[in-house]
Coordinates of C-alpha atoms and ligand atoms in Angstrom, one line a residue:
X128 CA 14.5 -26.1 -1.9
X129 CA 13.6 -23.7 -4.6
X130 CA 16.6 -22.8 -6.9
X131 CA 16.2 -19.1 -5.8
X132 CA 14.9 -17.7 -2.6
X133 CA 13.3 -14.3 -3.4
X134 CA 12.4 -11.6 -0.9
X135 CA 8.7 -12.1 -1.5
X136 CA 6.4 -14.3 -3.6
X137 CA 2.8 -15.2 -4.3
X138 CA 1.1 -18.4 -3.3
X139 CA -1.5 -19.9 -5.7
X140 CA -3.5 -22.9 -4.4
X141 CA -5.9 -25.3 -6.1
X142 CA -8.8 -23.3 -4.6
X143 CA -7.5 -20.2 -6.3
X144 CA -7.3 -21.9 -9.6
X145 CA -10.9 -23.2 -9.2
X146 CA -12.1 -19.7 -8.3
X147 CA -10.5 -18.2 -11.4
X148 CA -11.7 -20.9 -13.6
X149 CA -15.3 -20.5 -12.4
X150 CA -15.1 -16.7 -13.1
X151 CA -13.7 -17.2 -16.6
X152 CA -16.5 -19.6 -17.5
X153 CA -19.2 -17.3 -16.0
X154 CA -21.1 -14.7 -18.0
X155 CA -18.9 -11.9 -16.8
X156 CA -15.2 -11.4 -17.4
X157 CA -15.5 -7.9 -16.1
X158 CA -18.2 -5.6 -14.5
X159 CA -19.8 -8.7 -13.0
X160 CA -20.7 -9.9 -9.4
X161 CA -17.3 -11.1 -8.3
X162 CA -16.1 -7.5 -8.0
X163 CA -18.9 -6.5 -5.5
X164 CA -18.3 -9.7 -3.6
X165 CA -14.6 -9.0 -3.3
X166 CA -15.3 -5.4 -2.2
X167 CA -17.8 -6.5 0.5
X168 CA -15.5 -9.1 1.9
X169 CA -12.5 -6.9 1.9
X170 CA -14.4 -4.0 3.6
X171 CA -15.5 -6.5 6.3
X172 CA -11.9 -7.8 6.6
X173 CA -10.4 -4.3 7.3
X174 CA -13.5 -3.1 9.2
X175 CA -14.5 -0.3 6.8
X176 CA -18.0 0.6 5.5
X177 CA -17.1 0.8 1.8
X178 CA -14.6 -0.6 -0.6
X179 CA -13.9 0.1 -4.3
X180 CA -11.8 -2.4 -6.2
X181 CA -9.5 -1.1 -8.9
X182 CA -7.0 -2.1 -11.6
X183 CA -4.0 -1.5 -9.3
X184 CA -2.8 0.4 -6.2
X185 CA -1.5 3.3 -8.2
X186 CA -4.9 3.9 -9.8
X187 CA -6.3 3.7 -6.3
X188 CA -4.0 6.5 -5.1
X189 CA -4.8 8.6 -8.2
X190 CA -8.5 8.4 -7.6
X191 CA -8.1 9.2 -3.9
X192 CA -6.1 12.4 -4.8
X193 CA -8.8 13.4 -7.3
X194 CA -11.7 12.6 -4.9
X195 CA -10.0 14.7 -2.2
X196 CA -9.6 17.6 -4.7
X197 CA -5.8 17.9 -5.0
X198 CA -5.1 20.9 -7.3
X199 CA -2.0 22.5 -8.8
X200 CA 0.0 24.4 -6.2
X201 CA -1.4 22.5 -3.2
X202 CA 1.1 20.7 -1.0
X203 CA 0.8 17.2 0.4
X204 CA 3.2 15.4 2.8
X205 CA 4.4 11.8 2.5
X206 CA 7.4 9.7 3.5
X207 CA 10.5 9.3 1.4
X208 CA 10.8 5.6 2.4
X209 CA 8.0 4.2 0.2
X210 CA 7.2 3.1 -3.3
X211 CA 7.1 6.1 -5.6
X212 CA 3.4 5.8 -6.3
X213 CA 2.6 7.1 -2.8
X214 CA 4.0 10.4 -3.8
X215 CA 3.3 10.4 -7.6
X216 CA -0.5 10.5 -7.1
X217 CA -0.2 14.1 -5.9
X218 CA 1.8 15.0 -9.0
X219 CA -0.9 13.5 -11.3
X220 CA -3.2 16.2 -10.0
X221 CA -0.5 18.9 -10.3
X222 CA 0.0 19.1 -6.5
X223 CA 3.4 19.5 -4.8
X224 CA 4.9 16.6 -2.8
X225 CA 6.7 17.6 0.4
X226 CA 8.6 14.7 2.0
X227 CA 8.8 14.5 5.8
X228 CA 11.6 12.4 7.4
X229 CA 11.3 8.9 8.9
X230 CA 11.5 7.8 12.5
X231 CA 14.8 5.8 12.6
X232 CA 13.3 3.3 15.1
X233 CA 10.0 2.5 13.3
X234 CA 11.0 3.5 9.7
X235 CA 7.6 5.2 9.4
X236 CA 6.9 8.9 8.6
X237 CA 8.0 10.8 11.7
X238 CA 5.0 12.8 13.0
X239 CA 7.3 15.4 14.5
X240 CA 8.9 16.1 11.1
X241 CA 5.4 16.6 9.7
X242 CA 4.4 19.0 12.5
X243 CA 7.6 21.0 11.8
X244 CA 6.7 21.4 8.1
X245 CA 3.1 22.4 9.0
X246 CA 4.2 25.0 11.5
X247 CA 6.7 26.6 9.1
X248 CA 3.9 27.6 6.7
X249 CA 0.6 29.5 6.9
X250 CA -2.5 27.4 7.4
X251 CA -3.9 26.3 4.1
X252 CA -0.5 25.7 2.4
X253 CA -0.9 22.0 3.0
X254 CA -3.9 19.9 1.8
X255 CA -3.2 16.4 3.1
X256 CA -0.9 13.7 4.5
X257 CA -0.2 10.3 3.0
X258 CA 1.3 8.1 5.8
X259 CA 2.5 4.6 4.7
X260 CA 2.3 1.5 6.8
X261 CA 5.8 0.7 5.7
X262 CA 6.9 -3.0 5.7
X263 CA 3.5 -3.8 7.3
X264 CA 3.9 -1.8 10.5
X265 CA 0.8 0.2 11.2
X266 CA 1.1 4.0 11.4
X267 CA -0.4 5.5 14.6
X268 CA -3.2 7.2 12.7
X269 CA -4.9 8.4 15.8
X270 CA -1.9 10.8 16.4
X271 CA -1.9 11.8 12.7
X272 CA -5.6 12.4 12.8
X273 CA -5.4 14.9 15.6
X274 CA -2.6 16.7 13.8
X275 CA -4.7 16.7 10.6
X276 CA -7.6 18.2 12.4
X277 CA -5.5 20.9 13.9
X278 CA -4.3 21.9 10.4
X279 CA -7.4 21.0 8.4
X280 CA -5.9 18.3 6.3
X281 CA -7.2 15.0 4.9
X282 CA -5.4 11.6 5.3
X283 CA -4.9 8.9 2.8
X284 CA -3.4 5.8 4.5
X285 CA -1.2 3.9 2.0
X286 CA -1.8 0.4 3.5
X287 CA -0.4 -1.6 0.6
X288 CA 2.0 -3.4 3.0
X289 CA -0.5 -4.0 5.8
X290 CA -3.8 -5.7 5.1
X291 CA -4.6 -7.4 8.5
X292 CA -2.2 -5.1 10.4
X293 CA -3.3 -2.9 13.3
X294 CA -2.0 -0.4 15.9
X295 CA -3.2 0.1 19.5
X296 CA -5.1 3.3 20.1
X297 CA -4.8 5.4 23.2
X298 CA -7.7 3.4 24.6
X299 CA -5.8 0.2 24.1
X300 CA -8.0 -0.9 21.3
X301 CA -6.8 -2.4 18.0
X302 CA -7.4 -0.2 15.0
X303 CA -7.1 -2.1 11.8
X304 CA -5.2 -0.8 8.8
X305 CA -7.7 0.5 6.3
X306 CA -10.6 0.7 8.8
X307 CA -11.1 4.4 8.0
X308 CA -11.4 5.0 11.8
X309 CA -8.7 7.8 11.6
X310 CA -8.2 8.4 7.9
X311 CA -10.5 9.6 5.1
X312 CA -9.3 6.9 2.6
X313 CA -7.0 3.9 2.6
X314 CA -5.5 2.1 -0.3
X315 CA -4.2 -1.4 -0.9
X316 CA -2.4 -3.2 -3.8
X317 CA -2.8 -6.8 -4.9
X318 CA 0.5 -7.0 -6.8
X319 CA 2.0 -10.5 -6.4
X320 CA 4.6 -9.4 -3.8
X321 CA 1.9 -8.1 -1.5
X322 CA -0.2 -10.2 1.0
X323 CA -3.1 -10.8 -1.3
X324 CA -2.3 -11.3 -5.0
X325 CA -4.7 -10.8 -8.0
X326 CA -2.0 -10.3 -10.6
X327 CA -2.7 -6.5 -10.8
X328 CA -5.3 -5.1 -8.5
X329 CA -6.0 -2.5 -5.9
X330 CA -8.6 -1.4 -3.4
X331 CA -9.8 1.8 -1.7
X332 CA -11.6 1.6 1.7
X333 CA -13.5 4.4 3.4
X334 CA -16.4 5.2 5.8
X335 CA -17.4 8.3 3.8
X336 CA -20.4 7.6 1.6
X337 CA -19.9 10.7 -0.5
X338 CA -16.3 9.8 -1.3
X339 CA -17.4 6.2 -2.0
X340 CA -19.9 7.4 -4.7
X341 CA -17.4 9.7 -6.2
X342 CA -14.8 6.9 -6.5
X343 CA -17.3 4.5 -8.1
X344 CA -18.0 7.2 -10.8
X345 CA -14.3 8.0 -11.3
X346 CA -13.4 4.3 -11.8
X347 CA -15.7 4.1 -14.9
X348 CA -15.1 7.2 -17.0
X349 CA -17.2 9.4 -14.7
X350 CA -20.3 7.7 -16.0
X351 CA -23.3 6.9 -13.8
X352 CA -26.4 4.9 -14.4
X353 CA -29.0 6.1 -11.9
X354 CA -32.4 7.7 -12.7
X355 CA -32.3 9.6 -9.4
X356 CA -29.1 11.5 -10.2
X357 CA -29.2 12.5 -13.8
X358 CA -28.7 16.2 -14.9
X359 CA -30.3 16.0 -18.3
X360 CA -34.1 15.8 -18.6
X361 CA -36.0 12.6 -19.5
X362 CA -37.2 14.4 -22.6
X363 CA -33.6 14.9 -23.8
X364 CA -32.7 11.3 -22.7
X365 CA -35.6 9.8 -24.6
X366 CA -35.3 12.1 -27.6
X367 CA -39.1 12.6 -27.3
X368 CA -41.1 15.6 -26.1
X369 CA -43.3 15.1 -23.1
X370 CA -41.4 12.0 -22.0
X371 CA -41.1 11.7 -18.2
X372 CA -39.2 8.4 -17.8
X373 CA -35.5 7.8 -18.6
X374 CA -35.1 5.0 -21.2
X375 CA -33.2 1.9 -20.2
X376 CA -30.2 2.7 -22.4
X377 CA -29.6 6.1 -20.8
X378 CA -26.5 6.9 -18.8
X379 CA -24.5 10.1 -18.1
X380 CA -20.9 11.1 -18.0
X381 CA -20.9 13.6 -15.2
X382 CA -17.2 14.0 -14.5
X383 CA -13.8 13.3 -16.1
X384 CA -13.1 9.7 -15.0
X385 CA -11.0 6.8 -16.1
X386 CA -11.2 3.1 -16.8
X387 CA -9.5 1.8 -13.6
X388 CA -11.6 -1.3 -13.3
X389 CA -10.4 -4.7 -12.1
X390 CA -11.7 -7.8 -13.9
X391 CA -14.0 -10.4 -12.4
X392 CA -11.4 -13.2 -12.7
X393 CA -8.9 -11.0 -10.8
X394 CA -11.5 -10.3 -8.2
X395 CA -12.2 -14.0 -7.9
X396 CA -8.5 -14.6 -7.3
X397 CA -8.3 -11.8 -4.8
X398 CA -11.4 -13.1 -3.0
X399 CA -10.0 -16.6 -2.8
X400 CA -6.7 -15.3 -1.5
X401 CA -8.5 -13.1 1.1
X402 CA -10.0 -16.3 2.6
X403 CA -6.5 -17.3 3.8
X404 CA -5.0 -13.8 4.5
X405 CA -5.0 -14.3 8.2
X406 CA -3.2 -17.6 7.9
X407 CA -0.6 -15.8 5.9
X408 CA -0.1 -13.2 8.6
X409 CA 0.3 -15.8 11.3
X410 CA 3.1 -17.4 9.2
X411 CA 4.7 -14.0 8.5
X412 CA 4.8 -13.3 12.2
X413 CA 6.4 -16.6 13.0
X414 CA 9.1 -15.9 10.4
X415 CA 9.7 -12.5 11.9
X416 CA 10.1 -13.9 15.3
X417 CA 12.7 -16.4 14.1
X418 CA 14.7 -13.7 12.3
X419 CA 14.5 -11.5 15.4
X420 CA 15.8 -14.2 17.7
X421 CA 18.6 -15.2 15.3
X422 CA 19.9 -11.6 14.9
X423 CA 19.3 -9.9 18.2
X424 CA 22.5 -8.8 19.9
X425 CA 24.8 -9.5 16.9
X426 CA 27.1 -6.5 16.5
X427 CA 26.9 -6.3 12.7
X428 CA 23.2 -5.5 13.1
X429 CA 22.4 -1.8 13.5
X430 CA 18.7 -2.3 13.7
X431 CA 15.9 -4.7 12.8
X432 CA 12.2 -4.8 12.3
X433 CA 11.8 -6.8 15.5
X434 CA 8.7 -8.3 17.0
X435 CA 6.0 -5.7 16.9
X436 CA 2.3 -6.2 17.8
X437 CA 0.0 -5.7 14.9
X438 CA 2.8 -5.7 12.3
X439 CA 1.7 -7.4 9.1
X440 CA 5.3 -8.1 8.0
X441 CA 5.1 -7.5 4.3
X442 CA 8.9 -7.0 4.7
X443 CA 11.5 -8.0 7.3
X444 CA 14.1 -5.3 7.3
X445 CA 17.6 -5.5 8.8
X446 CA 20.0 -2.6 9.0
X447 CA 23.6 -3.8 8.7
X448 CA 27.1 -2.2 8.5
X449 CA 28.2 -3.7 5.2
X450 CA 24.9 -3.8 3.3
X451 CA 26.3 -3.9 -0.2
X452 CA 28.7 -6.8 0.7
X453 CA 25.8 -8.7 2.3
X454 CA 23.5 -8.2 -0.6
X455 CA 26.1 -9.4 -3.2
X456 CA 27.1 -12.4 -1.0
X457 CA 23.4 -13.5 -0.6
X458 CA 22.9 -13.2 -4.4
X459 CA 25.8 -15.6 -4.9
X460 CA 24.0 -18.0 -2.6
X461 CA 20.8 -17.6 -4.7
X462 CA 19.1 -15.6 -2.0
X463 CA 17.6 -12.5 -3.6
X464 CA 17.2 -10.0 -0.9
X465 CA 15.9 -6.5 -1.8
X466 CA 16.3 -2.9 -0.8
X467 CA 13.2 -1.0 0.3
X468 CA 13.4 1.8 -0.6
X469 CA 15.7 4.1 -2.5
X470 CA 14.6 7.4 -0.9
X471 CA 11.8 8.8 -3.2
X472 CA 13.0 12.4 -2.9
X473 CA 16.3 11.4 -4.5
X474 CA 14.8 9.8 -7.6
X475 CA 15.9 11.9 -10.6
X476 CA 12.3 13.0 -11.2
X477 CA 12.1 14.5 -7.7
X478 CA 15.7 15.9 -7.8
X479 CA 14.6 17.8 -10.9
X480 CA 11.9 19.4 -8.8
X481 CA 14.5 20.6 -6.3
X482 CA 15.2 17.8 -3.8
X483 CA 18.8 17.0 -3.0
X484 CA 21.0 14.8 -0.9
X485 CA 21.1 15.9 2.8
X486 CA 17.4 17.0 2.7
X487 CA 16.2 14.0 4.8
X488 CA 18.9 12.7 7.0
X489 CA 17.2 9.8 8.7
X490 CA 15.8 8.4 5.4
X491 CA 19.1 8.7 3.7
X492 CA 21.0 7.1 6.5
X493 CA 18.5 4.3 6.7
X494 CA 18.9 3.7 2.9
X495 CA 22.6 3.1 3.2
X496 CA 22.1 0.1 5.6
X497 CA 18.7 -1.4 4.9
X498 CA 18.1 -4.9 3.4
X499 CA 14.8 -6.8 3.2
X500 CA 15.2 -10.5 3.9
X501 CA 13.0 -13.2 2.3
X502 CA 9.5 -13.0 3.9
X503 CA 6.5 -14.8 2.6
X504 CA 4.2 -17.5 4.0
X505 CA 5.5 -20.4 1.9
X506 CA 9.2 -19.7 2.9
X507 CA 10.1 -23.1 4.5
X508 CA 11.8 -23.5 7.8
X509 CA 14.8 -25.0 5.9
X510 CA 15.0 -22.0 3.6
X511 CA 14.8 -19.6 6.4
X512 CA 17.6 -21.4 8.3
X513 CA 19.7 -21.2 5.2
X514 CA 19.1 -17.5 4.9
X515 CA 20.0 -16.9 8.6
X516 CA 23.2 -19.1 8.3
X517 CA 24.4 -17.3 5.3
X518 CA 23.8 -13.8 6.8
X519 CA 25.8 -14.8 9.9
X520 CA 28.5 -16.6 7.9
X521 CA 29.0 -13.5 5.7
X522 CA 29.7 -11.3 8.8
X523 CA 31.8 -13.9 10.5
X524 CA 34.1 -14.2 7.5
X525 CA 34.2 -10.5 7.1
X526 CA 35.3 -9.8 10.7
Ligands
PLP608 C1 2.8 -1.7 -4.3 C2 2.7 -0.4 -3.7 C3 1.9 0.6 -4.3 C4 1.4 0.5 -5.7 O1 0.6 -0.5 -6.0 P1 0.5 -1.1 -7.5 O2 -0.6 -2.1 -7.4 O3 1.8 -1.8 -7.8 O4 0.2 0.0 -8.4 C5 1.8 1.8 -3.7 N1 2.3 2.1 -2.5 C6 3.0 1.1 -1.8 C7 3.6 1.4 -0.5 C8 3.2 -0.1 -2.4 O5 4.0 -1.1 -1.8

């Protein structure tokens, strides 16, 4: 047994090491062929036409908000039960974040709370919605898309928790997280606690070619290198009158972009991890099923993630009566559970913008009871049994 059982952890194999080593010894540490290869494989994995790899998931969200044209004063809706980056990308562009509430059963952004917000304001007040596949459970984007069409909004799916996840559409078909079937853009993170680890890393997927081109440009300073698309003349480019051909050195900065690139050795690691992503999900689903069976019907459990089809189980969440007591007790046993999330609207930054306690009842109630148990593919059966025994022991001793 490991000395500590964390709530999530990466898994690095000999193949991963070999892939990184090969990339490090190649001609390209960055801006090389591994990045495109990672993008193509990832796009295929989620079922989207295009993918853009980036330095992290937060950079991915930032570029999405720019590409969709978020401007000061415009409002965007997201969930309060998410990592702060889902909301912050709107603020980077000067937009206003409006938090909906969560559905207390699924812990996902409640579409009815979103509809109420939209109906309270004149059309045009809101610009977009950022639903999050929280814990790995896929949002019903088909429903969100029809709402978005009604109110002329875009959708960014924050799928950081859910590569490989899916929901069932009204036709009974599986729609994969990040496929772009019902959203304009989707984003992923390859931080070590997520399904696929590259150290730092992120990805945007889309089916919109125009957005794809914009994102490529924004990722590298707003610079393009493409004879067909330059604004300046070949004469200017060459520095020679009468010249009709752009010289090989020429490039143009056409918009204000950033350096949000991923490196080739990170892409090589991501690619290697992607090859066993499905195996990881199978294992995560097994772990979820064992937790569910162990805790169902126990009276200290107020709610749990349960066994849900298409769930990618980034997290396994339990809601319990005495959450603080359980958390502290598990820590003494060297089980490092975690809390996901402190409601984003009650972070001091967002309180300063006017949000206060009582604004989002379901999210705030959930926060008082939620705890994420260890969930990662290399969690052993023995370790999981230890976690389950300790959780039950805590409540038996308490009662
Ligand atoms: C991890 C995460 C992010 C941010 O990704 P980074 O790669 O850490 O920048 C955004 N949203 C959610 C829901 C996340 O879990």
